[in-house]
Tab-separated table of C-alpha atoms in Angstrom:
chain	number	residue	atom	x	y	z
A	1135	UNK	CA	-64.419	-79.150	24.322
A	1136	UNK	CA	-67.758	-80.835	24.996
A	1137	UNK	CA	-71.020	-80.611	23.063
A	1138	UNK	CA	-74.376	-80.020	24.745
A	1139	UNK	CA	-77.722	-81.318	23.549
A	1140	UNK	CA	-78.309	-77.956	21.821
A	1141	UNK	CA	-75.043	-78.239	19.902
A	1142	UNK	CA	-73.167	-75.582	21.902
A	1143	UNK	CA	-69.668	-76.408	23.087
A	1144	UNK	CA	-68.021	-75.721	26.420
A	1145	UNK	CA	-64.582	-76.263	27.865
A	1146	UNK	CA	-64.266	-78.443	30.974
A	1147	UNK	CA	-63.751	-75.314	33.090
A	1148	UNK	CA	-66.873	-73.663	31.670
A	1149	UNK	CA	-68.843	-76.833	32.370
A	1150	UNK	CA	-67.751	-76.766	35.990
A	1151	UNK	CA	-68.815	-73.112	36.324
A	1152	UNK	CA	-72.225	-73.385	34.706
A	1153	UNK	CA	-75.129	-71.866	36.689
A	1154	UNK	CA	-76.609	-73.927	39.470
A	1155	UNK	CA	-80.236	-74.886	39.992
A	1156	UNK	CA	-81.410	-71.308	40.557
A	1157	UNK	CA	-80.918	-70.584	36.849
A	1158	UNK	CA	-83.043	-73.515	35.698
A	1159	UNK	CA	-86.468	-73.214	34.161
A	1160	UNK	CA	-89.262	-73.293	36.796
A	1161	UNK	CA	-91.046	-76.109	34.948
A	1162	UNK	CA	-88.018	-78.341	35.455
A	1163	UNK	CA	-88.281	-77.873	39.217
A	1164	UNK	CA	-91.985	-78.676	39.037
A	1165	UNK	CA	-91.270	-81.835	37.046
A	1166	UNK	CA	-88.764	-83.033	39.645
A	1167	UNK	CA	-91.242	-82.305	42.430
A	1168	UNK	CA	-93.901	-84.279	40.520
A	1169	UNK	CA	-91.520	-87.227	40.095
A	1170	UNK	CA	-90.693	-87.134	43.820
A	1171	UNK	CA	-94.380	-86.987	44.710
A	1172	UNK	CA	-95.118	-89.956	42.449
A	1173	UNK	CA	-92.305	-92.013	43.945
A	1174	UNK	CA	-93.405	-91.327	47.522
A	1175	UNK	CA	-97.049	-92.093	46.686
A	1176	UNK	CA	-96.091	-95.389	45.046
A	1177	UNK	CA	-93.909	-96.488	47.975
A	1178	UNK	CA	-96.572	-95.544	50.532
A	1179	UNK	CA	-99.196	-97.508	48.633
A	1180	UNK	CA	-97.169	-100.702	48.180
A	1181	UNK	CA	-95.130	-101.016	51.377
A	1182	UNK	CA	-96.072	-102.941	54.502
A	1183	UNK	CA	-96.751	-100.466	57.305
A	1184	UNK	CA	-94.241	-101.966	59.725
A	1185	UNK	CA	-91.563	-101.994	57.029
A	1186	UNK	CA	-92.371	-98.407	56.139
A	1187	UNK	CA	-92.195	-97.253	59.758
A	1188	UNK	CA	-88.855	-98.997	60.329
A	1189	UNK	CA	-87.477	-97.479	57.132
A	1190	UNK	CA	-88.544	-93.944	58.040
A	1191	UNK	CA	-87.513	-94.122	61.696
A	1192	UNK	CA	-84.598	-96.582	61.895
A	1193	UNK	CA	-83.053	-95.663	58.569
A	1194	UNK	CA	-84.150	-92.050	58.136
A	1195	UNK	CA	-84.357	-90.426	61.553
A	1196	UNK	CA	-81.810	-92.555	63.392
A	1197	UNK	CA	-79.570	-92.659	60.320
A	1198	UNK	CA	-79.424	-88.874	60.246
A	1199	UNK	CA	-78.655	-88.721	63.950
A	1200	UNK	CA	-75.945	-91.374	63.673
A	1201	UNK	CA	-74.262	-89.469	60.860
A	1202	UNK	CA	-74.299	-86.324	62.987
A	1203	UNK	CA	-72.616	-88.292	65.784
A	1204	UNK	CA	-70.018	-89.513	63.298
A	1205	UNK	CA	-69.262	-85.921	62.299
A	1206	UNK	CA	-68.936	-84.848	65.935
A	1207	UNK	CA	-66.566	-87.740	66.607
A	1208	UNK	CA	-64.346	-86.662	63.728
A	1209	UNK	CA	-64.122	-83.126	65.093
A	1210	UNK	CA	-62.904	-84.555	68.398
A	1211	UNK	CA	-60.415	-86.890	66.697
A	1212	UNK	CA	-62.437	-89.955	67.741
A	1213	UNK	CA	-62.769	-92.008	64.570
A	1214	UNK	CA	-65.421	-94.707	64.262
A	1215	UNK	CA	-67.255	-95.333	60.945
A	1216	UNK	CA	-70.769	-94.079	60.419
A	1217	UNK	CA	-71.810	-97.605	59.456
A	1218	UNK	CA	-70.439	-101.082	58.856
A	1219	UNK	CA	-70.676	-103.572	56.063
A	1220	UNK	CA	-70.408	-107.132	57.308
A	1221	UNK	CA	-69.835	-110.262	55.240
A	1222	UNK	CA	-71.391	-113.030	57.295
A	1223	UNK	CA	-70.300	-115.957	55.094
A	1224	UNK	CA	-68.113	-116.803	52.107
A	1225	UNK	CA	-70.585	-119.456	50.958
A	1226	UNK	CA	-72.522	-118.746	47.768
A	1227	UNK	CA	-74.621	-120.676	45.284
A	1228	UNK	CA	-73.274	-118.700	42.295
A	1229	UNK	CA	-69.823	-118.001	40.884
A	1230	UNK	CA	-69.761	-114.411	39.623
A	1231	UNK	CA	-67.164	-112.637	37.522
A	1232	UNK	CA	-65.287	-110.086	39.602
A	1233	UNK	CA	-66.328	-111.581	42.951
A	1234	UNK	CA	-63.829	-111.052	45.763
A	1235	UNK	CA	-65.055	-114.079	47.739
A	1236	UNK	CA	-64.782	-117.040	45.358
A	1237	UNK	CA	-61.944	-119.573	45.189
A	1238	UNK	CA	-60.788	-119.141	48.761
A	1239	UNK	CA	-58.699	-121.974	50.162
A	1240	UNK	CA	-61.365	-122.386	52.854
A	1241	UNK	CA	-64.681	-120.587	53.184
A	1242	UNK	CA	-65.317	-118.774	56.439
A	1243	UNK	CA	-68.580	-118.239	58.302
A	1244	UNK	CA	-68.877	-115.625	61.017
A	1245	UNK	CA	-70.228	-116.972	64.280
A	1246	UNK	CA	-73.590	-115.515	65.317
A	1247	UNK	CA	-71.949	-114.413	68.571
A	1248	UNK	CA	-69.379	-112.373	66.648
A	1249	UNK	CA	-72.026	-110.844	64.389
A	1250	UNK	CA	-74.134	-109.896	67.397
A	1251	UNK	CA	-71.102	-108.375	69.156
A	1252	UNK	CA	-70.199	-106.245	66.106
A	1253	UNK	CA	-73.737	-104.882	65.998
A	1254	UNK	CA	-73.756	-104.187	69.739
A	1255	UNK	CA	-70.375	-102.414	69.670
A	1256	UNK	CA	-71.487	-100.286	66.728
A	1257	UNK	CA	-74.763	-99.386	68.410
A	1258	UNK	CA	-72.808	-98.278	71.456
A	1259	UNK	CA	-71.262	-95.590	69.234
A	1260	UNK	CA	-74.697	-94.447	68.110
A	1261	UNK	CA	-74.778	-96.088	64.675
A	1262	UNK	CA	-77.667	-98.310	63.647
A	1263	UNK	CA	-77.262	-99.054	59.922
A	1264	UNK	CA	-75.563	-102.190	58.608
A	1265	UNK	CA	-75.006	-103.725	55.204
A	1266	UNK	CA	-75.116	-107.521	55.305
A	1267	UNK	CA	-73.048	-109.194	52.584
A	1268	UNK	CA	-71.628	-112.583	51.618
A	1269	UNK	CA	-70.997	-114.705	49.668
A	1270	UNK	CA	-74.734	-115.064	49.636
A	1271	UNK	CA	-76.027	-113.990	53.075
A	1272	UNK	CA	-79.202	-116.047	52.725
A	1273	UNK	CA	-77.070	-119.203	52.953
A	1274	UNK	CA	-76.137	-118.079	56.493
A	1275	UNK	CA	-78.656	-119.926	58.645
A	1276	UNK	CA	-78.410	-117.832	61.877
A	1277	UNK	CA	-78.959	-114.552	59.993
A	1278	UNK	CA	-82.624	-113.827	60.672
A	1279	UNK	CA	-82.291	-114.919	64.293
A	1280	UNK	CA	-79.496	-112.394	64.865
A	1281	UNK	CA	-81.286	-109.586	63.039
A	1282	UNK	CA	-84.391	-110.228	65.144
A	1283	UNK	CA	-82.389	-109.299	68.239
A	1284	UNK	CA	-81.877	-105.762	66.918
A	1285	UNK	CA	-85.248	-104.210	66.054
A	1286	UNK	CA	-83.705	-100.769	66.680
A	1287	UNK	CA	-81.355	-101.158	63.689
A	1288	UNK	CA	-81.790	-101.127	59.930
A	1289	UNK	CA	-80.191	-103.732	57.669
A	1290	UNK	CA	-79.541	-103.728	53.949
A	1291	UNK	CA	-79.315	-107.291	52.673
A	1292	UNK	CA	-77.083	-107.671	49.588
A	1293	UNK	CA	-78.406	-110.788	47.871
A	1294	UNK	CA	-78.353	-112.442	44.464
A	1295	UNK	CA	-82.031	-113.191	45.069
A	1296	UNK	CA	-82.027	-116.842	44.049
A	1297	UNK	CA	-82.864	-117.899	47.619
A	1298	UNK	CA	-85.356	-115.103	48.296
A	1299	UNK	CA	-88.496	-117.223	48.277
A	1300	UNK	CA	-91.976	-116.011	49.252
A	1301	UNK	CA	-91.378	-117.650	52.652
A	1302	UNK	CA	-88.114	-115.762	53.220
A	1303	UNK	CA	-89.742	-112.518	52.064
A	1304	UNK	CA	-92.496	-113.128	54.622
A	1305	UNK	CA	-89.946	-113.544	57.393
A	1306	UNK	CA	-88.260	-110.282	56.362
A	1307	UNK	CA	-91.644	-108.553	56.459
A	1308	UNK	CA	-92.130	-109.732	60.034
A	1309	UNK	CA	-88.781	-108.221	60.984
A	1310	UNK	CA	-89.653	-104.972	59.221
A	1311	UNK	CA	-86.145	-103.538	59.429
A	1312	UNK	CA	-84.517	-105.214	56.426
A	1313	UNK	CA	-84.374	-103.978	52.842
A	1314	UNK	CA	-83.258	-106.597	50.312
A	1315	UNK	CA	-80.926	-105.207	47.646
A	1316	UNK	CA	-81.163	-107.727	44.809
A	1317	UNK	CA	-78.335	-107.931	42.272
A	1318	UNK	CA	-79.529	-107.694	38.672
A	1319	UNK	CA	-76.584	-108.269	36.344
A	1320	UNK	CA	-78.060	-108.586	32.878
A	1321	UNK	CA	-80.672	-110.133	30.621
A	1322	UNK	CA	-81.342	-113.825	30.022
A	1323	UNK	CA	-77.983	-114.345	28.296
A	1324	UNK	CA	-75.683	-111.939	30.141
A	1325	UNK	CA	-76.898	-112.810	33.643
A	1326	UNK	CA	-75.865	-116.468	33.403
A	1327	UNK	CA	-72.389	-115.525	32.149
A	1328	UNK	CA	-71.865	-112.756	34.704
A	1329	UNK	CA	-73.125	-114.831	37.613
A	1330	UNK	CA	-71.863	-118.290	36.724
A	1331	UNK	CA	-75.264	-119.933	37.099
A	1332	UNK	CA	-78.274	-121.152	35.152
A	1333	UNK	CA	-81.603	-119.402	34.618
A	1334	UNK	CA	-80.364	-116.545	36.816
A	1335	UNK	CA	-82.407	-113.838	35.099
A	1336	UNK	CA	-85.745	-115.543	35.733
A	1337	UNK	CA	-84.831	-116.380	39.326
A	1338	UNK	CA	-83.792	-112.776	39.944
A	1339	UNK	CA	-87.051	-111.421	38.538
A	1340	UNK	CA	-88.965	-113.823	40.788
A	1341	UNK	CA	-86.977	-112.624	43.810
A	1342	UNK	CA	-87.896	-109.009	43.055
A	1343	UNK	CA	-91.561	-109.981	42.780
A	1344	UNK	CA	-91.428	-112.022	45.992
A	1345	UNK	CA	-89.955	-109.078	47.873
A	1346	UNK	CA	-92.307	-106.421	46.548
A	1347	UNK	CA	-95.367	-108.679	46.910
A	1348	UNK	CA	-94.441	-109.013	50.596
A	1349	UNK	CA	-94.474	-105.236	50.939
A	1350	UNK	CA	-90.734	-104.870	51.524
A	1351	UNK	CA	-88.749	-101.737	50.738
A	1352	UNK	CA	-86.981	-103.417	47.826
A	1353	UNK	CA	-83.883	-102.325	45.945
A	1354	UNK	CA	-82.207	-103.576	42.791
A	1355	UNK	CA	-78.462	-103.255	42.285
A	1356	UNK	CA	-76.451	-103.454	39.097
A	1357	UNK	CA	-72.683	-103.618	38.816
A	1358	UNK	CA	-72.368	-101.782	35.518
A	1359	UNK	CA	-69.829	-103.242	33.096
A	1360	UNK	CA	-69.350	-103.510	29.354
A	1361	UNK	CA	-71.674	-106.492	28.990
A	1362	UNK	CA	-74.672	-104.881	30.709
A	1363	UNK	CA	-74.276	-101.103	30.307
A	1364	UNK	CA	-76.863	-100.929	27.509
A	1365	UNK	CA	-79.424	-102.625	29.742
A	1366	UNK	CA	-78.428	-100.521	32.749
A	1367	UNK	CA	-79.027	-97.260	30.885
A	1368	UNK	CA	-82.269	-98.416	29.279
A	1369	UNK	CA	-85.492	-96.623	30.113
A	1370	UNK	CA	-87.331	-99.885	29.549
A	1371	UNK	CA	-85.239	-101.547	32.277
A	1372	UNK	CA	-85.876	-98.768	34.789
A	1373	UNK	CA	-89.586	-98.695	33.994
A	1374	UNK	CA	-89.818	-102.484	34.386
A	1375	UNK	CA	-88.565	-102.110	37.959
A	1376	UNK	CA	-91.046	-99.337	38.674
A	1377	UNK	CA	-93.841	-101.568	37.405
A	1378	UNK	CA	-92.719	-104.211	39.918
A	1379	UNK	CA	-92.805	-101.593	42.717
A	1380	UNK	CA	-89.043	-101.516	43.313
A	1381	UNK	CA	-88.271	-98.560	45.579
A	1382	UNK	CA	-84.674	-97.846	44.596
A	1383	UNK	CA	-82.109	-98.718	41.934
A	1384	UNK	CA	-78.461	-98.708	42.982
A	1385	UNK	CA	-75.752	-98.473	40.341
A	1386	UNK	CA	-72.183	-99.613	41.007
A	1387	UNK	CA	-69.183	-99.568	38.741
A	1388	UNK	CA	-67.752	-103.005	38.013
A	1389	UNK	CA	-64.422	-103.437	39.769
A	1390	UNK	CA	-62.104	-106.228	38.586
A	1391	UNK	CA	-61.280	-108.125	41.762
A	1392	UNK	CA	-61.055	-111.711	42.951
A	1393	UNK	CA	-59.785	-114.850	41.274
A	1394	UNK	CA	-61.898	-114.238	38.143
A	1395	UNK	CA	-61.362	-110.483	37.888
A	1396	UNK	CA	-62.222	-110.289	34.142
A	1397	UNK	CA	-60.563	-106.897	33.682
A	1398	UNK	CA	-61.916	-106.571	30.143
A	1399	UNK	CA	-65.402	-105.935	31.574
A	1400	UNK	CA	-64.312	-102.692	33.265
A	1401	UNK	CA	-65.841	-99.492	31.870
A	1402	UNK	CA	-63.715	-96.970	30.028
A	1403	UNK	CA	-63.744	-93.237	30.852
A	1404	UNK	CA	-66.398	-92.374	28.295
A	1405	UNK	CA	-68.713	-95.108	29.597
A	1406	UNK	CA	-68.240	-93.961	33.204
A	1407	UNK	CA	-69.091	-90.398	32.162
A	1408	UNK	CA	-72.160	-91.695	30.320
A	1409	UNK	CA	-73.291	-93.626	33.392
A	1410	UNK	CA	-72.875	-90.616	35.657
A	1411	UNK	CA	-74.826	-88.340	33.305
A	1412	UNK	CA	-77.584	-90.918	32.958
A	1413	UNK	CA	-78.005	-91.209	36.718
A	1414	UNK	CA	-78.259	-87.463	37.233
A	1415	UNK	CA	-80.795	-87.130	34.417
A	1416	UNK	CA	-82.743	-90.238	35.485
A	1417	UNK	CA	-83.340	-88.865	38.968
A	1418	UNK	CA	-85.724	-86.301	37.453
A	1419	UNK	CA	-87.284	-88.663	34.904
A	1420	UNK	CA	-88.316	-91.812	36.795
A	1421	UNK	CA	-90.326	-92.208	39.995
A	1422	UNK	CA	-87.744	-94.491	41.569
A	1423	UNK	CA	-84.790	-93.514	43.748
A	1424	UNK	CA	-81.541	-93.708	41.748
A	1425	UNK	CA	-78.637	-94.319	44.112
A	1426	UNK	CA	-74.877	-94.424	43.763
A	1427	UNK	CA	-72.027	-94.451	46.265
A	1428	UNK	CA	-69.279	-92.917	44.167
A	1429	UNK	CA	-70.026	-89.206	43.651
A	1430	UNK	CA	-70.880	-86.393	46.064
A	1431	UNK	CA	-73.588	-83.774	45.573
A	1432	UNK	CA	-71.294	-81.707	43.338
A	1433	UNK	CA	-70.423	-84.656	41.128
A	1434	UNK	CA	-66.927	-85.131	42.492
A	1435	UNK	CA	-65.700	-88.682	42.889
A	1436	UNK	CA	-65.338	-90.095	46.376
A	1437	UNK	CA	-64.337	-93.298	48.107
A	1438	UNK	CA	-66.599	-93.981	51.110
A	1439	UNK	CA	-63.839	-96.038	52.732
A	1440	UNK	CA	-61.288	-93.246	52.320
A	1441	UNK	CA	-63.731	-90.727	53.779
A	1442	UNK	CA	-64.252	-93.054	56.727
A	1443	UNK	CA	-68.001	-93.342	56.183
A	1444	UNK	CA	-67.866	-97.110	56.145
A	1445	UNK	CA	-65.508	-100.023	56.636
A	1446	UNK	CA	-65.958	-103.711	55.928
A	1447	UNK	CA	-65.636	-106.722	58.215
A	1448	UNK	CA	-65.206	-109.977	56.331
A	1449	UNK	CA	-66.478	-113.411	57.344
A	1450	UNK	CA	-63.163	-114.218	59.036
A	1451	UNK	CA	-63.437	-111.091	61.180
A	1452	UNK	CA	-60.770	-109.038	59.377
A	1453	UNK	CA	-61.451	-105.292	59.319
A	1454	UNK	CA	-60.891	-104.012	55.779
A	1455	UNK	CA	-61.316	-100.502	54.352
A	1456	UNK	CA	-63.834	-101.926	51.871
A	1457	UNK	CA	-64.663	-105.355	50.441
A	1458	UNK	CA	-62.337	-105.004	47.431
A	1459	UNK	CA	-59.296	-103.923	49.467
A	1460	UNK	CA	-58.439	-107.345	50.824
A	1461	UNK	CA	-55.694	-106.499	53.275
A	1462	UNK	CA	-56.165	-106.137	57.020
A	1463	UNK	CA	-54.024	-105.511	60.066
A	1464	UNK	CA	-56.741	-106.149	62.666
A	1465	UNK	CA	-59.393	-108.731	63.456
A	1466	UNK	CA	-62.544	-108.277	65.539
A	1467	UNK	CA	-61.772	-111.528	67.362
A	1468	UNK	CA	-58.646	-109.951	68.867
A	1469	UNK	CA	-59.925	-106.659	70.292
A	1470	UNK	CA	-63.026	-104.422	70.431
A	1471	UNK	CA	-63.888	-102.368	67.371
A	1472	UNK	CA	-63.421	-99.107	69.216
A	1473	UNK	CA	-59.825	-100.071	70.005
A	1474	UNK	CA	-59.189	-101.185	66.429
A	1475	UNK	CA	-60.239	-97.853	64.970
A	1476	UNK	CA	-58.369	-95.877	67.597
A	1477	UNK	CA	-55.123	-97.818	67.140
A	1478	UNK	CA	-55.009	-98.985	63.486
A	1479	UNK	CA	-52.171	-97.232	61.672
A	1480	UNK	CA	-52.996	-99.140	58.478
A	1481	UNK	CA	-56.607	-97.944	58.258
A	1482	UNK	CA	-55.641	-94.408	59.249
A	1483	UNK	CA	-52.905	-94.226	56.618
A	1484	UNK	CA	-55.278	-95.360	53.869
A	1485	UNK	CA	-57.925	-92.826	54.907
A	1486	UNK	CA	-55.346	-90.050	54.937
A	1487	UNK	CA	-53.376	-90.969	51.814
A	1488	UNK	CA	-55.893	-92.340	49.306
A	1489	UNK	CA	-57.577	-88.935	48.754
A	1490	UNK	CA	-54.173	-87.541	47.744
A	1491	UNK	CA	-53.801	-90.323	45.181
A	1492	UNK	CA	-57.280	-90.402	43.660
A	1493	UNK	CA	-60.913	-89.504	44.206
A	1494	UNK	CA	-61.756	-92.819	42.575
A	1495	UNK	CA	-60.893	-96.440	43.383
A	1496	UNK	CA	-57.292	-97.105	44.409
A	1497	UNK	CA	-57.611	-100.799	43.497
A	1498	UNK	CA	-58.290	-99.850	39.887
A	1499	UNK	CA	-56.049	-96.816	39.524
A	1500	UNK	CA	-52.940	-97.665	41.545
A	1501	UNK	CA	-52.936	-101.259	42.830
A	1502	UNK	CA	-49.155	-101.300	43.264
A	1503	UNK	CA	-49.330	-98.411	45.715
A	1504	UNK	CA	-51.957	-100.300	47.699
A	1505	UNK	CA	-49.734	-103.385	47.924
A	1506	UNK	CA	-46.781	-101.247	49.008
A	1507	UNK	CA	-48.865	-99.708	51.806
A	1508	UNK	CA	-50.088	-103.127	52.945
A	1509	UNK	CA	-46.542	-104.448	53.089
A	1510	UNK	CA	-45.309	-101.342	54.884
A	1511	UNK	CA	-47.900	-101.845	57.630
A	1512	UNK	CA	-47.518	-105.634	57.658
A	1513	UNK	CA	-51.203	-106.002	56.776
A	1514	UNK	CA	-52.213	-109.592	56.104
A	1515	UNK	CA	-53.758	-110.875	52.896
A	1516	UNK	CA	-57.404	-111.210	53.957
A	1517	UNK	CA	-58.635	-112.536	50.592
A	1518	UNK	CA	-58.386	-116.180	51.656
A	1519	UNK	CA	-56.526	-116.965	48.427
A	1520	UNK	CA	-53.048	-115.965	49.654
A	1521	UNK	CA	-52.130	-114.299	46.345
A	1522	UNK	CA	-53.731	-110.860	46.500
A	1523	UNK	CA	-50.466	-108.896	46.379
A	1524	UNK	CA	-49.243	-110.768	43.299
A	1525	UNK	CA	-52.638	-110.430	41.611
A	1526	UNK	CA	-52.727	-106.674	42.133
A	1527	UNK	CA	-49.149	-106.157	40.979
A	1528	UNK	CA	-49.982	-107.978	37.737
A	1529	UNK	CA	-53.313	-106.207	37.156
A	1530	UNK	CA	-53.461	-103.539	34.427
A	1531	UNK	CA	-54.658	-100.068	35.406
A	1532	UNK	CA	-58.278	-99.291	34.556
A	1533	UNK	CA	-60.320	-96.066	34.885
A	1534	UNK	CA	-62.605	-95.571	37.848
A	1535	UNK	CA	-65.210	-93.047	38.906
A	1536	UNK	CA	-62.494	-90.515	39.750
A	1537	UNK	CA	-62.067	-89.743	36.056
A	1538	UNK	CA	-64.277	-87.507	33.975
A	1539	UNK	CA	-65.941	-84.126	34.327
A	1540	UNK	CA	-68.058	-83.635	37.480
A	1541	UNK	CA	-71.813	-83.662	36.871
A	1542	UNK	CA	-73.525	-81.954	39.846
A	1543	UNK	CA	-76.825	-83.197	41.175
A	1544	UNK	CA	-79.792	-81.170	39.921
A	1545	UNK	CA	-82.491	-81.882	42.471
A	1546	UNK	CA	-82.451	-80.478	45.999
A	1547	UNK	CA	-83.482	-83.775	47.574
A	1548	UNK	CA	-80.525	-85.649	46.089
A	1549	UNK	CA	-78.106	-82.859	46.948
A	1550	UNK	CA	-79.333	-82.890	50.531
A	1551	UNK	CA	-79.296	-86.687	50.786
A	1552	UNK	CA	-75.777	-86.987	49.423
A	1553	UNK	CA	-74.553	-84.229	51.685
A	1554	UNK	CA	-75.998	-86.155	54.620
A	1555	UNK	CA	-74.331	-89.358	53.334
A	1556	UNK	CA	-77.546	-91.335	52.884
A	1557	UNK	CA	-76.566	-92.056	49.282
A	1558	UNK	CA	-72.962	-92.779	50.051
A	1559	UNK	CA	-73.730	-95.759	52.187
A	1560	UNK	CA	-71.137	-98.161	50.978
A	1561	UNK	CA	-68.149	-99.316	49.061
A	1562	UNK	CA	-69.622	-102.405	47.535
A	1563	UNK	CA	-69.222	-103.034	43.827
């Protein structure tokens, strides 16, 4: 049984069958519309016009069309992801807990020719959105030069922010088609521990200000774990971002991966449920977009990699289901992407079988099964540490977003956006 704010109790089944939005009070709909109006007004006022146009057209219009193409391909049995996430380098100036990139035997850097070819091959399939990851992508010197070649695309730059100077923000404004997503992992004390650096909190705040002062569509991301969940669910934290003109706040669930997986930071089931409820409620309380990539419009857990929405290409060119599944049977340096997706038995098996195992994260809920599948398909360890199978077999099971009672979205705009996959853009965490 579960208790509501009024003190009434419901069974899980009754919770799932509660009336939808049509039964809500009219004033609640008006409040959500007012919040949406305030958010749009704030973004229009504070965003550079070129950046705004590129966001609306490249991301919005073309993103919708590319997703429709993806759906048509699936109906014809022609699989190719709706979008790609690309790690351009393993280099980073921090050393974060739960990072899948650190402590490799040798860091890799993708050649600009390979990066350009991946973008071109993806565009040929009618997809124009890309997530750019690292390591820290701003350590990758050819990055802006490559992005400049593709003004018809939209790029989300996953960055720790410590290198996002006013000068870099100005260059991104000139491009217009890049939204920096700046990782914000805790307060003055927690941030340094989580990120393995010094004075990280202040440097992150400065990065946010540099980006918004340049008129960029700016996002803040938080990998929610036990050490920062109180901050993550704080109204003061959300309001501080609004005051800095941040356009969107993206919540992830901490996933224990990499050489320093720090499993004890993983959320328990009650904390995951609390996070999910907070996000749904916050969408109608704050004039900032609240984004997640783990639940659909009905509140059911999903894995974007298992649905085929996105796949990840690491800095060595290995094609992985997502950044935290570090096994691969194909490399972009060996054959075109279209051939890889048409022929890869490993990727196809994971897409088909993971949904039967969990609606959450297979790495967290059944790592042994994942290793068995990798070995069955002779998939290589793409972690760069050469011990991923042993690490996963020794890792304790932890809850993921597949657990808990579904909490459906309340607002029509979020239901529509999630249904169209705009808010399920990745498998980064």
